[in-house]
PDB file of C-alpha atoms in Angstrom:
ATOM      1  CA  MET R 228     101.960 104.770 110.922  1.00  0.00           C
ATOM      2  CA  ASP R 229     105.438 104.232 112.514  1.00  0.00           C
ATOM      3  CA  VAL R 230     107.786 107.178 112.413  1.00  0.00           C
ATOM      4  CA  MET R 231     111.562 106.727 111.517  1.00  0.00           C
ATOM      5  CA  LEU R 232     114.446 108.908 110.570  1.00  0.00           C
ATOM      6  CA  LEU R 233     115.377 108.584 106.878  1.00  0.00           C
ATOM      7  CA  TRP R 234     118.753 110.224 107.522  1.00  0.00           C
ATOM      8  CA  PRO R 235     119.744 109.170 111.063  1.00  0.00           C
ATOM      9  CA  TRP R 236     123.337 109.912 110.586  1.00  0.00           C
ATOM     10  CA  VAL R 237     122.643 113.666 110.649  1.00  0.00           C
ATOM     11  CA  LEU R 238     122.210 113.733 114.399  1.00  0.00           C
ATOM     12  CA  PRO R 239     125.654 112.097 115.258  1.00  0.00           C
ATOM     13  CA  VAL R 240     127.370 114.242 112.650  1.00  0.00           C
ATOM     14  CA  LEU R 241     125.972 117.334 114.280  1.00  0.00           C
ATOM     15  CA  ALA R 242     126.891 116.121 117.723  1.00  0.00           C
ATOM     16  CA  VAL R 243     130.548 115.501 116.617  1.00  0.00           C
ATOM     17  CA  VAL R 244     130.606 118.988 115.036  1.00  0.00           C
ATOM     18  CA  ALA R 245     129.288 120.622 118.214  1.00  0.00           C
ATOM     19  CA  VAL R 246     131.838 118.790 120.457  1.00  0.00           C
ATOM     20  CA  ALA R 247     134.656 119.704 118.063  1.00  0.00           C
ATOM     21  CA  LEU R 248     133.666 123.366 118.237  1.00  0.00           C
ATOM     22  CA  VAL R 249     133.606 123.253 122.030  1.00  0.00           C
ATOM     23  CA  VAL R 250     137.021 121.585 122.166  1.00  0.00           C
ATOM     24  CA  VAL R 251     138.488 124.000 119.726  1.00  0.00           C
ATOM     25  CA  GLY R 252     136.994 126.938 121.700  1.00  0.00           C
ATOM     26  CA  LEU R 253     138.528 125.688 124.945  1.00  0.00           C
ATOM     27  CA  LEU R 254     141.939 125.017 123.409  1.00  0.00           C
ATOM     28  CA  LEU R 255     142.362 128.344 121.602  1.00  0.00           C
ATOM     29  CA  PRO R 256     144.294 130.941 123.625  1.00  0.00           C
ATOM     30  CA  ARG R 257     142.193 133.699 125.034  1.00  0.00           C
ATOM     31  CA  ARG R 258     142.828 137.266 124.070  1.00  0.00           C
ATOM     32  CA  ARG R 259     144.182 139.326 126.893  1.00  0.00           C
ATOM     33  CA  ARG R 260     141.701 141.924 127.721  1.00  0.00           C
ATOM     34  CA  ASP R 261     142.511 145.481 128.932  1.00  0.00           C
ATOM     35  CA  ARG R 262     142.157 145.317 132.600  1.00  0.00           C
ATOM     36  CA  GLY R 263     140.913 148.899 132.721  1.00  0.00           C
ATOM     37  CA  VAL R 264     141.196 151.250 135.697  1.00  0.00           C
ATOM     38  CA  ALA R 265     141.307 149.852 139.254  1.00  0.00           C
ATOM     39  CA  VAL R 266     138.401 150.995 141.402  1.00  0.00           C
ATOM     40  CA  ALA R 267     138.344 150.880 145.231  1.00  0.00           C
ATOM     41  CA  HIS R 268     135.626 149.392 147.355  1.00  0.00           C
ATOM     42  CA  VAL R 269     133.925 147.550 144.444  1.00  0.00           C
ATOM     43  CA  ASP R 270     132.668 145.128 146.984  1.00  0.00           C
ATOM     44  CA  ARG R 271     130.178 147.749 148.304  1.00  0.00           C
ATOM     45  CA  MET R 272     128.658 147.941 144.759  1.00  0.00           C
ATOM     46  CA  THR R 273     128.494 144.103 144.257  1.00  0.00           C
ATOM     47  CA  ALA R 274     126.757 143.868 147.641  1.00  0.00           C
ATOM     48  CA  LEU R 275     123.947 145.980 146.598  1.00  0.00           C
ATOM     49  CA  GLY R 276     120.599 144.188 145.978  1.00  0.00           C
ATOM     50  CA  ALA R 277     120.071 145.828 142.645  1.00  0.00           C
ATOM     51  CA  PHE R 278     123.441 144.666 141.338  1.00  0.00           C
ATOM     52  CA  ARG R 279     122.950 141.160 142.589  1.00  0.00           C
ATOM     53  CA  GLY R 280     119.484 141.101 140.895  1.00  0.00           C
ATOM     54  CA  ALA R 281     120.873 142.308 137.698  1.00  0.00           C
ATOM     55  CA  LEU R 282     123.643 139.805 137.766  1.00  0.00           C
ATOM     56  CA  VAL R 283     121.206 136.934 138.378  1.00  0.00           C
ATOM     57  CA  ARG R 284     119.025 138.091 135.440  1.00  0.00           C
ATOM     58  CA  TYR R 285     122.138 138.284 133.242  1.00  0.00           C
ATOM     59  CA  ARG R 286     123.162 134.801 134.100  1.00  0.00           C
ATOM     60  CA  LEU R 287     119.632 133.535 133.581  1.00  0.00           C
ATOM     61  CA  LEU R 288     119.448 135.196 130.247  1.00  0.00           C
ATOM     62  CA  VAL R 289     122.777 133.795 129.194  1.00  0.00           C
ATOM     63  CA  GLY R 290     121.960 130.353 130.359  1.00  0.00           C
ATOM     64  CA  GLY R 291     118.498 130.616 128.789  1.00  0.00           C
ATOM     65  CA  ALA R 292     119.944 131.776 125.466  1.00  0.00           C
ATOM     66  CA  LEU R 293     122.398 128.824 125.547  1.00  0.00           C
ATOM     67  CA  ALA R 294     119.607 126.373 126.295  1.00  0.00           C
ATOM     68  CA  LEU R 295     117.421 127.864 123.529  1.00  0.00           C
ATOM     69  CA  ALA R 296     120.295 127.629 121.111  1.00  0.00           C
ATOM     70  CA  LEU R 297     121.006 124.019 121.953  1.00  0.00           C
ATOM     71  CA  GLY R 298     117.229 123.218 121.746  1.00  0.00           C
ATOM     72  CA  GLY R 299     117.008 124.910 118.342  1.00  0.00           C
ATOM     73  CA  ALA R 300     119.999 123.106 117.091  1.00  0.00           C
ATOM     74  CA  LEU R 301     118.549 119.739 118.294  1.00  0.00           C
ATOM     75  CA  VAL R 302     115.197 120.450 116.658  1.00  0.00           C
ATOM     76  CA  ALA R 303     116.876 121.514 113.453  1.00  0.00           C
ATOM     77  CA  GLY R 304     118.967 118.344 113.519  1.00  0.00           C
ATOM     78  CA  VAL R 305     115.877 116.172 113.924  1.00  0.00           C
ATOM     79  CA  LEU R 306     114.161 117.971 111.072  1.00  0.00           C
ATOM     80  CA  ALA R 307     117.351 117.595 108.916  1.00  0.00           C
ATOM     81  CA  SER R 308     117.224 113.895 109.650  1.00  0.00           C
ATOM     82  CA  ARG R 309     113.884 113.740 107.873  1.00  0.00           C
ATOM     83  CA  PRO R 310     111.320 112.060 110.217  1.00  0.00           C
ATOM     84  CA  ALA R 311     109.148 109.976 108.029  1.00  0.00           C
ATOM     85  CA  GLY R 312     106.297 107.518 108.316  1.00  0.00           C
ATOM     86  CA  VAL R 313     106.345 104.211 106.609  1.00  0.00           C
ATOM     87  CA  HIS R 314     102.883 102.764 105.613  1.00  0.00           C
ATOM     88  CA  ALA R 315     102.327  99.485 103.908  1.00  0.00           C
ATOM     89  CA  SER R 316      98.880  98.534 102.561  1.00  0.00           C
ATOM     90  CA  GLN R 317      97.609  95.496 100.641  1.00  0.00           C
ATOM     91  CA  GLN R 318      96.028  96.656  97.417  1.00  0.00           C
ATOM     92  CA  ASP R 319      93.787  93.656  96.746  1.00  0.00           C
ATOM     93  CA  ASP R 320      91.723  93.938  93.639  1.00  0.00           C
ATOM     94  CA  TYR R 321      88.857  92.147  91.737  1.00  0.00           C
ATOM     95  CA  LYS R 322      89.176  92.596  88.007  1.00  0.00           C
ATOM     96  CA  ARG R 323      88.584  90.933  84.672  1.00  0.00           C
ATOM     97  CA  ASP R 324      90.474  90.421  81.426  1.00  0.00           C
ATOM     98  CA  ILE R 325      88.896  91.274  78.089  1.00  0.00           C
ATOM     99  CA  VAL R 326      90.340  90.672  74.569  1.00  0.00           C
ATOM    100  CA  LEU R 327      88.746  92.521  71.671  1.00  0.00           C
ATOM    101  CA  CYS R 328      88.817  90.204  68.655  1.00  0.00           C
ATOM    102  CA  LEU R 329      88.308  92.047  65.385  1.00  0.00           C
ATOM    103  CA  ASP R 330      87.813  90.526  61.897  1.00  0.00           C
ATOM    104  CA  VAL R 331      89.533  92.925  59.386  1.00  0.00           C
ATOM    105  CA  SER R 332      88.806  90.901  56.227  1.00  0.00           C
ATOM    106  CA  GLY R 333      87.422  92.444  53.047  1.00  0.00           C
ATOM    107  CA  SER R 334      83.796  91.633  53.841  1.00  0.00           C
ATOM    108  CA  MET R 335      84.177  93.604  57.277  1.00  0.00           C
ATOM    109  CA  VAL R 336      86.161  96.543  56.029  1.00  0.00           C
ATOM    110  CA  ASP R 337      83.106  98.804  55.646  1.00  0.00           C
ATOM    111  CA  VAL R 338      81.887  98.248  59.190  1.00  0.00           C
ATOM    112  CA  ASP R 339      85.130  97.781  61.149  1.00  0.00           C
ATOM    113  CA  ALA R 340      85.227 101.467  61.971  1.00  0.00           C
ATOM    114  CA  ASP R 341      81.779 101.275  63.505  1.00  0.00           C
ATOM    115  CA  ILE R 342      82.740  98.255  65.475  1.00  0.00           C
ATOM    116  CA  LEU R 343      85.856 100.073  66.785  1.00  0.00           C
ATOM    117  CA  ALA R 344      83.571 102.828  67.838  1.00  0.00           C
ATOM    118  CA  VAL R 345      81.621 100.243  69.799  1.00  0.00           C
ATOM    119  CA  TYR R 346      84.795  98.890  71.281  1.00  0.00           C
ATOM    120  CA  GLN R 347      85.668 102.450  72.454  1.00  0.00           C
ATOM    121  CA  ASP R 348      82.297 102.830  74.052  1.00  0.00           C
ATOM    122  CA  ILE R 349      82.674  99.567  75.798  1.00  0.00           C
ATOM    123  CA  ALA R 350      86.091 100.536  77.059  1.00  0.00           C
ATOM    124  CA  ARG R 351      84.692 103.785  78.460  1.00  0.00           C
ATOM    125  CA  GLU R 352      82.013 101.982  80.305  1.00  0.00           C
ATOM    126  CA  LEU R 353      84.386  99.579  82.033  1.00  0.00           C
ATOM    127  CA  ASP R 354      86.438 100.408  85.039  1.00  0.00           C
ATOM    128  CA  GLY R 355      89.871  98.984  85.738  1.00  0.00           C
ATOM    129  CA  GLU R 356      89.495  95.868  83.591  1.00  0.00           C
ATOM    130  CA  ARG R 357      92.591  94.844  81.531  1.00  0.00           C
ATOM    131  CA  ILE R 358      91.763  95.118  77.882  1.00  0.00           C
ATOM    132  CA  GLY R 359      93.793  93.868  74.769  1.00  0.00           C
ATOM    133  CA  MET R 360      92.987  93.595  71.102  1.00  0.00           C
ATOM    134  CA  ARG R 361      93.862  91.223  68.275  1.00  0.00           C
ATOM    135  CA  ILE R 362      92.925  91.592  64.605  1.00  0.00           C
ATOM    136  CA  PHE R 363      92.741  88.815  62.105  1.00  0.00           C
ATOM    137  CA  ASP R 364      92.071  87.882  58.491  1.00  0.00           C
ATOM    138  CA  ALA R 365      94.061  85.086  56.941  1.00  0.00           C
ATOM    139  CA  SER R 366      96.279  85.321  59.937  1.00  0.00           C
ATOM    140  CA  SER R 367      96.105  87.197  63.237  1.00  0.00           C
ATOM    141  CA  VAL R 368      98.168  89.903  64.894  1.00  0.00           C
ATOM    142  CA  MET R 369      98.137  91.263  68.336  1.00  0.00           C
ATOM    143  CA  ALA R 370      97.158  94.910  68.158  1.00  0.00           C
ATOM    144  CA  PHE R 371      98.054  95.642  71.820  1.00  0.00           C
ATOM    145  CA  PRO R 372      98.369  93.309  74.841  1.00  0.00           C
ATOM    146  CA  LEU R 373      96.220  93.257  77.928  1.00  0.00           C
ATOM    147  CA  THR R 374      96.623  96.478  79.750  1.00  0.00           C
ATOM    148  CA  SER R 375      94.662  98.678  82.296  1.00  0.00           C
ATOM    149  CA  ASP R 376      96.105 101.854  80.829  1.00  0.00           C
ATOM    150  CA  TYR R 377      92.781 103.338  79.443  1.00  0.00           C
ATOM    151  CA  ASP R 378      94.478 106.345  77.869  1.00  0.00           C
ATOM    152  CA  TYR R 379      96.659 103.951  75.842  1.00  0.00           C
ATOM    153  CA  ILE R 380      93.695 101.720  74.986  1.00  0.00           C
ATOM    154  CA  ALA R 381      91.659 104.723  73.725  1.00  0.00           C
ATOM    155  CA  ALA R 382      94.607 105.992  71.692  1.00  0.00           C
ATOM    156  CA  GLN R 383      95.152 102.596  70.050  1.00  0.00           C
ATOM    157  CA  LEU R 384      91.434 102.024  69.237  1.00  0.00           C
ATOM    158  CA  GLY R 385      91.278 105.538  67.805  1.00  0.00           C
ATOM    159  CA  ARG R 386      94.345 104.994  65.549  1.00  0.00           C
ATOM    160  CA  TYR R 387      92.854 101.752  64.301  1.00  0.00           C
ATOM    161  CA  GLU R 388      89.554 103.460  63.538  1.00  0.00           C
ATOM    162  CA  ARG R 389      91.403 106.181  61.529  1.00  0.00           C
ATOM    163  CA  ALA R 390      93.452 103.568  59.726  1.00  0.00           C
ATOM    164  CA  LEU R 391      90.339 101.671  58.700  1.00  0.00           C
ATOM    165  CA  THR R 392      88.574 104.838  57.480  1.00  0.00           C
ATOM    166  CA  GLY R 393      91.502 105.964  55.390  1.00  0.00           C
ATOM    167  CA  GLN R 394      92.339 108.958  57.571  1.00  0.00           C
ATOM    168  CA  LEU R 395      96.014 107.860  57.854  1.00  0.00           C
ATOM    169  CA  SER R 396      98.626 107.740  55.125  1.00  0.00           C
ATOM    170  CA  PRO R 397      98.681 104.519  53.005  1.00  0.00           C
ATOM    171  CA  GLU R 398     101.990 103.567  54.656  1.00  0.00           C
ATOM    172  CA  GLU R 399     100.589 103.982  58.163  1.00  0.00           C
ATOM    173  CA  GLN R 400      97.422 102.218  57.181  1.00  0.00           C
ATOM    174  CA  PHE R 401      99.426  99.323  55.827  1.00  0.00           C
ATOM    175  CA  ASN R 402     101.475  99.172  59.052  1.00  0.00           C
ATOM    176  CA  TYR R 403      98.369  98.890  61.197  1.00  0.00           C
ATOM    177  CA  LEU R 404      97.019  95.866  59.183  1.00  0.00           C
ATOM    178  CA  ALA R 405     100.366  94.307  58.421  1.00  0.00           C
ATOM    179  CA  GLY R 406     100.574  90.572  59.277  1.00  0.00           C
ATOM    180  CA  THR R 407      96.941  89.731  58.727  1.00  0.00           C
ATOM    181  CA  ALA R 408      97.366  88.351  55.181  1.00  0.00           C
ATOM    182  CA  ASN R 409     100.053  85.687  55.879  1.00  0.00           C
ATOM    183  CA  GLY R 410      97.953  82.679  55.017  1.00  0.00           C
ATOM    184  CA  LEU R 411      95.713  80.959  52.450  1.00  0.00           C
ATOM    185  CA  GLY R 412      92.203  82.298  52.470  1.00  0.00           C
ATOM    186  CA  ALA R 413      90.482  85.103  54.226  1.00  0.00           C
ATOM    187  CA  SER R 414      88.349  85.750  57.405  1.00  0.00           C
ATOM    188  CA  LEU R 415      89.559  82.541  59.122  1.00  0.00           C
ATOM    189  CA  VAL R 416      87.245  83.167  62.116  1.00  0.00           C
ATOM    190  CA  GLY R 417      88.004  79.909  63.868  1.00  0.00           C
ATOM    191  CA  ASP R 418      91.774  80.587  63.892  1.00  0.00           C
ATOM    192  CA  GLY R 419      91.244  84.214  64.866  1.00  0.00           C
ATOM    193  CA  LEU R 420      89.105  83.218  67.822  1.00  0.00           C
ATOM    194  CA  ALA R 421      91.585  80.511  68.887  1.00  0.00           C
ATOM    195  CA  SER R 422      94.366  83.051  68.805  1.00  0.00           C
ATOM    196  CA  CYS R 423      92.318  85.513  70.947  1.00  0.00           C
ATOM    197  CA  VAL R 424      91.741  82.682  73.563  1.00  0.00           C
ATOM    198  CA  LEU R 425      95.481  82.159  73.821  1.00  0.00           C
ATOM    199  CA  ASP R 426      96.161  85.837  74.290  1.00  0.00           C
ATOM    200  CA  PHE R 427      95.156  85.519  78.004  1.00  0.00           C
ATOM    201  CA  ALA R 428      98.205  85.245  80.266  1.00  0.00           C
ATOM    202  CA  ASP R 429      98.435  82.320  82.657  1.00  0.00           C
ATOM    203  CA  LEU R 430      95.405  80.490  81.261  1.00  0.00           C
ATOM    204  CA  GLU R 431      95.795  77.734  83.845  1.00  0.00           C
ATOM    205  CA  ALA R 432      96.731  79.795  86.908  1.00  0.00           C
ATOM    206  CA  SER R 433      94.961  83.160  86.603  1.00  0.00           C
ATOM    207  CA  GLU R 434      91.833  83.745  88.587  1.00  0.00           C
ATOM    208  CA  ARG R 435      90.676  86.716  86.556  1.00  0.00           C
ATOM    209  CA  PRO R 436      87.394  86.019  84.660  1.00  0.00           C
ATOM    210  CA  ARG R 437      88.179  86.161  80.899  1.00  0.00           C
ATOM    211  CA  SER R 438      85.961  87.463  78.127  1.00  0.00           C
ATOM    212  CA  ILE R 439      86.369  87.922  74.369  1.00  0.00           C
ATOM    213  CA  ILE R 440      84.336  90.354  72.374  1.00  0.00           C
ATOM    214  CA  LEU R 441      84.451  88.976  68.823  1.00  0.00           C
ATOM    215  CA  ALA R 442      83.315  91.061  65.920  1.00  0.00           C
ATOM    216  CA  THR R 443      82.830  89.076  62.698  1.00  0.00           C
ATOM    217  CA  ASP R 444      80.277  88.096  60.044  1.00  0.00           C
ATOM    218  CA  ASN R 445      81.642  84.436  60.116  1.00  0.00           C
ATOM    219  CA  ILE R 446      81.991  84.387  56.347  1.00  0.00           C
ATOM    220  CA  VAL R 447      84.981  82.033  56.059  1.00  0.00           C
ATOM    221  CA  ASN R 448      86.984  81.760  52.791  1.00  0.00           C
ATOM    222  CA  GLY R 449      89.780  79.128  53.073  1.00  0.00           C
ATOM    223  CA  GLN R 450      91.086  76.209  55.133  1.00  0.00           C
ATOM    224  CA  GLN R 451      91.160  76.799  58.867  1.00  0.00           C
ATOM    225  CA  ILE R 452      93.239  75.066  61.552  1.00  0.00           C
ATOM    226  CA  PHE R 453      90.457  75.518  64.039  1.00  0.00           C
ATOM    227  CA  SER R 454      86.810  75.596  62.945  1.00  0.00           C
ATOM    228  CA  LEU R 455      84.650  78.082  64.784  1.00  0.00           C
ATOM    229  CA  PRO R 456      83.095  75.308  66.999  1.00  0.00           C
ATOM    230  CA  GLN R 457      86.627  74.020  67.852  1.00  0.00           C
ATOM    231  CA  ALA R 458      87.682  77.466  68.784  1.00  0.00           C
ATOM    232  CA  GLY R 459      84.629  77.766  70.899  1.00  0.00           C
ATOM    233  CA  GLN R 460      85.501  74.508  72.664  1.00  0.00           C
ATOM    234  CA  LEU R 461      88.967  75.898  73.289  1.00  0.00           C
ATOM    235  CA  ALA R 462      87.342  78.921  74.984  1.00  0.00           C
ATOM    236  CA  ILE R 463      85.161  76.601  77.111  1.00  0.00           C
ATOM    237  CA  GLU R 464      88.199  74.495  78.248  1.00  0.00           C
ATOM    238  CA  HIS R 465      89.913  77.763  79.440  1.00  0.00           C
ATOM    239  CA  ASP R 466      86.794  79.360  81.012  1.00  0.00           C
ATOM    240  CA  VAL R 467      86.658  82.114  78.394  1.00  0.00           C
ATOM    241  CA  ARG R 468      83.229  83.664  77.603  1.00  0.00           C
ATOM    242  CA  VAL R 469      82.810  84.857  74.065  1.00  0.00           C
ATOM    243  CA  TYR R 470      80.456  87.751  73.159  1.00  0.00           C
ATOM    244  CA  ALA R 471      79.845  88.106  69.369  1.00  0.00           C
ATOM    245  CA  ILE R 472      78.942  91.156  67.418  1.00  0.00           C
ATOM    246  CA  ASN R 473      77.672  90.321  63.881  1.00  0.00           C
ATOM    247  CA  PRO R 474      77.212  93.464  61.722  1.00  0.00           C
ATOM    248  CA  PHE R 475      75.447  91.412  59.083  1.00  0.00           C
ATOM    249  CA  ASP R 476      72.831  89.591  61.182  1.00  0.00           C
ATOM    250  CA  PHE R 477      70.198  88.527  58.633  1.00  0.00           C
ATOM    251  CA  GLY R 478      68.305  86.226  60.935  1.00  0.00           C
ATOM    252  CA  ALA R 479      68.405  82.493  60.137  1.00  0.00           C
ATOM    253  CA  ASP R 480      71.429  82.298  57.827  1.00  0.00           C
ATOM    254  CA  GLN R 481      73.872  79.475  58.647  1.00  0.00           C
ATOM    255  CA  ALA R 482      76.866  81.709  59.481  1.00  0.00           C
ATOM    256  CA  ALA R 483      74.912  83.683  61.936  1.00  0.00           C
ATOM    257  CA  ASN R 484      73.391  80.599  63.566  1.00  0.00           C
ATOM    258  CA  GLU R 485      76.813  78.966  63.892  1.00  0.00           C
ATOM    259  CA  LEU R 486      78.236  82.116  65.478  1.00  0.00           C
ATOM    260  CA  ARG R 487      75.336  82.401  67.889  1.00  0.00           C
ATOM    261  CA  GLU R 488      75.516  78.730  68.945  1.00  0.00           C
ATOM    262  CA  THR R 489      79.275  78.811  69.470  1.00  0.00           C
ATOM    263  CA  VAL R 490      79.364  81.892  71.654  1.00  0.00           C
ATOM    264  CA  GLU R 491      76.312  80.924  73.712  1.00  0.00           C
ATOM    265  CA  GLY R 492      77.954  77.617  74.327  1.00  0.00           C
ATOM    266  CA  THR R 493      80.828  79.461  76.120  1.00  0.00           C
ATOM    267  CA  GLY R 494      78.376  81.213  78.406  1.00  0.00           C
ATOM    268  CA  GLY R 495      78.584  84.399  76.293  1.00  0.00           C
ATOM    269  CA  ALA R 496      76.011  86.083  74.051  1.00  0.00           C
ATOM    270  CA  TYR R 497      75.277  87.034  70.490  1.00  0.00           C
ATOM    271  CA  PHE R 498      74.511  90.643  69.404  1.00  0.00           C
ATOM    272  CA  PRO R 499      73.769  92.351  66.049  1.00  0.00           C
ATOM    273  CA  LEU R 500      75.517  95.639  65.462  1.00  0.00           C
ATOM    274  CA  ASP R 501      73.070  97.893  67.196  1.00  0.00           C
ATOM    275  CA  PHE R 502      74.600 100.923  68.961  1.00  0.00           C
ATOM    276  CA  ALA R 503      71.573 101.331  71.251  1.00  0.00           C
ATOM    277  CA  GLN R 504      71.641  97.753  72.681  1.00  0.00           C
ATOM    278  CA  THR R 505      75.102  96.205  71.916  1.00  0.00           C
ATOM    279  CA  VAL R 506      77.265  98.346  74.153  1.00  0.00           C
ATOM    280  CA  PRO R 507      75.069  98.210  77.289  1.00  0.00           C
ATOM    281  CA  GLY R 508      74.266  94.600  76.694  1.00  0.00           C
ATOM    282  CA  ILE R 509      77.852  93.515  76.618  1.00  0.00           C
ATOM    283  CA  VAL R 510      78.898  95.827  79.425  1.00  0.00           C
ATOM    284  CA  ASP R 511      76.126  94.547  81.702  1.00  0.00           C
ATOM    285  CA  ARG R 512      76.974  90.978  80.978  1.00  0.00           C
ATOM    286  CA  VAL R 513      80.752  91.540  81.650  1.00  0.00           C
ATOM    287  CA  ASN R 514      80.002  93.434  84.831  1.00  0.00           C
ATOM    288  CA  ALA R 515      77.574  90.626  85.960  1.00  0.00           C
ATOM    289  CA  ILE R 516      80.446  88.197  86.021  1.00  0.00           C
ATOM    290  CA  GLU R 517      82.018  87.970  89.448  1.00  0.00           C
ATOM    291  CA  ALA R 518      85.384  89.598  89.305  1.00  0.00           C
ATOM    292  CA  GLY R 519      88.445  87.532  90.126  1.00  0.00           C
ATOM    293  CA  TYR R 520      90.393  88.112  93.314  1.00  0.00           C
ATOM    294  CA  ILE R 521      93.794  89.669  92.445  1.00  0.00           C
ATOM    295  CA  GLU R 522      96.349  89.760  95.245  1.00  0.00           C
ATOM    296  CA  THR R 523      98.835  92.554  94.428  1.00  0.00           C
ATOM    297  CA  PRO R 524     102.169  93.306  96.188  1.00  0.00           C
ATOM    298  CA  PRO R 525     101.914  95.548  99.221  1.00  0.00           C
ATOM    299  CA  LEU R 526     102.129  99.212  98.449  1.00  0.00           C
ATOM    300  CA  VAL R 527     104.843 100.782 100.643  1.00  0.00           C
ATOM    301  CA  GLN R 528     104.761 104.542 101.095  1.00  0.00           C
ATOM    302  CA  VAL R 529     107.373 106.600 102.828  1.00  0.00           C
ATOM    303  CA  VAL R 530     106.214 110.170 103.625  1.00  0.00           C
ATOM    304  CA  ASP R 531     108.002 112.838 105.341  1.00  0.00           C
ATOM    305  CA  ARG R 532     106.340 113.586 108.726  1.00  0.00           C
ATOM    306  CA  PRO R 533     108.166 116.520 110.396  1.00  0.00           C
ATOM    307  CA  GLY R 534     105.230 116.980 112.739  1.00  0.00           C
ATOM    308  CA  ILE R 535     103.993 120.194 114.230  1.00  0.00           C
ATOM    309  CA  LEU R 536     105.845 120.112 117.578  1.00  0.00           C
ATOM    310  CA  PRO R 537     109.405 120.667 116.155  1.00  0.00           C
ATOM    311  CA  LEU R 538     108.050 123.530 114.039  1.00  0.00           C
ATOM    312  CA  VAL R 539     106.436 125.125 117.058  1.00  0.00           C
ATOM    313  CA  VAL R 540     109.651 124.682 119.124  1.00  0.00           C
ATOM    314  CA  LEU R 541     111.636 126.400 116.334  1.00  0.00           C
ATOM    315  CA  LEU R 542     109.220 129.293 116.225  1.00  0.00           C
ATOM    316  CA  LEU R 543     109.327 129.709 120.031  1.00  0.00           C
ATOM    317  CA  VAL R 544     113.134 129.695 120.042  1.00  0.00           C
ATOM    318  CA  GLY R 545     113.173 132.289 117.306  1.00  0.00           C
ATOM    319  CA  GLY R 546     110.547 134.437 119.106  1.00  0.00           C
ATOM    320  CA  VAL R 547     112.341 134.268 122.421  1.00  0.00           C
ATOM    321  CA  CYS R 548     115.674 135.209 120.791  1.00  0.00           C
ATOM    322  CA  ILE R 549     114.099 138.119 119.040  1.00  0.00           C
ATOM    323  CA  ALA R 550     112.435 139.214 122.262  1.00  0.00           C
ATOM    324  CA  VAL R 551     115.728 139.123 124.178  1.00  0.00           C
ATOM    325  CA  TRP R 552     117.505 141.053 121.462  1.00  0.00           C
ATOM    326  CA  ARG R 553     114.869 143.663 121.410  1.00  0.00           C
ATOM    327  CA  ALA R 554     114.936 144.008 125.194  1.00  0.00           C
ATOM    328  CA  ARG R 555     118.729 144.637 125.076  1.00  0.00           C
ATOM    329  CA  LEU R 556     119.077 143.135 128.637  1.00  0.00           C
TER     330      LEU R 556
END
């Protein structure tokens, strides 16, 4: 990690201030000292070895104190300039996109809360995938877009579960399902699935594997723009696997068979609503798909790095100054 100064201007500013103080000190007139009493034969005293030794020690102490002060000021200036390390790392990732596609028509209203519980279990089992949700009846509405914020995902799924179980006020419940009745008919599964396919961003460019977890009984009532097989073909064209959860799987009925054939044609799978098998079955199949390579922008981190050496120098300077003061030399 390279080290740089975040505030390099501090050092020249301190240097200018120091020079200015020296110049001002030299230019200021000195105070005239009291010359004291004249003493004869001072040269005899200054010639003594003890005096000369004391004078040398004094000058060394003064010079040392000045050097320590300058060193301490320099270290303090460097620390004030904020030495920092800049580190850039490439956070490449391998993730998938998953859209939860929920039929909220009248025939599903009694089981949608259970399916939302399954969705929550699936979200808890996944790690780092982007998840979004769309609900549909006669028309479809995006509940929340693709996101990897799992706290937000859990909160939204919980609120929809409470809305569908009547735990919210009628107004709040209406708001959560608003926009799903803007059409002729009900439970238009083909249109709902087609809308979910188109919820993936950059269908042509994205390298993320894409999956849809569709919960429906496939009981259609009305004229659809897309039939279920047509919506399945749209998913195939965009490399989207569809996993279906049918809460009313009665074996060989036509609706269940059509749903099974459509999703298996996309490379997905068909599940009855079975808490013991549905969640691990879907999670295992999603995780078995090779995750797409996602090249993210480099992550640049700037971290203060004062280092241990300047701190040690400051402590030594302070210790020496205290020792000199204590010695009173």
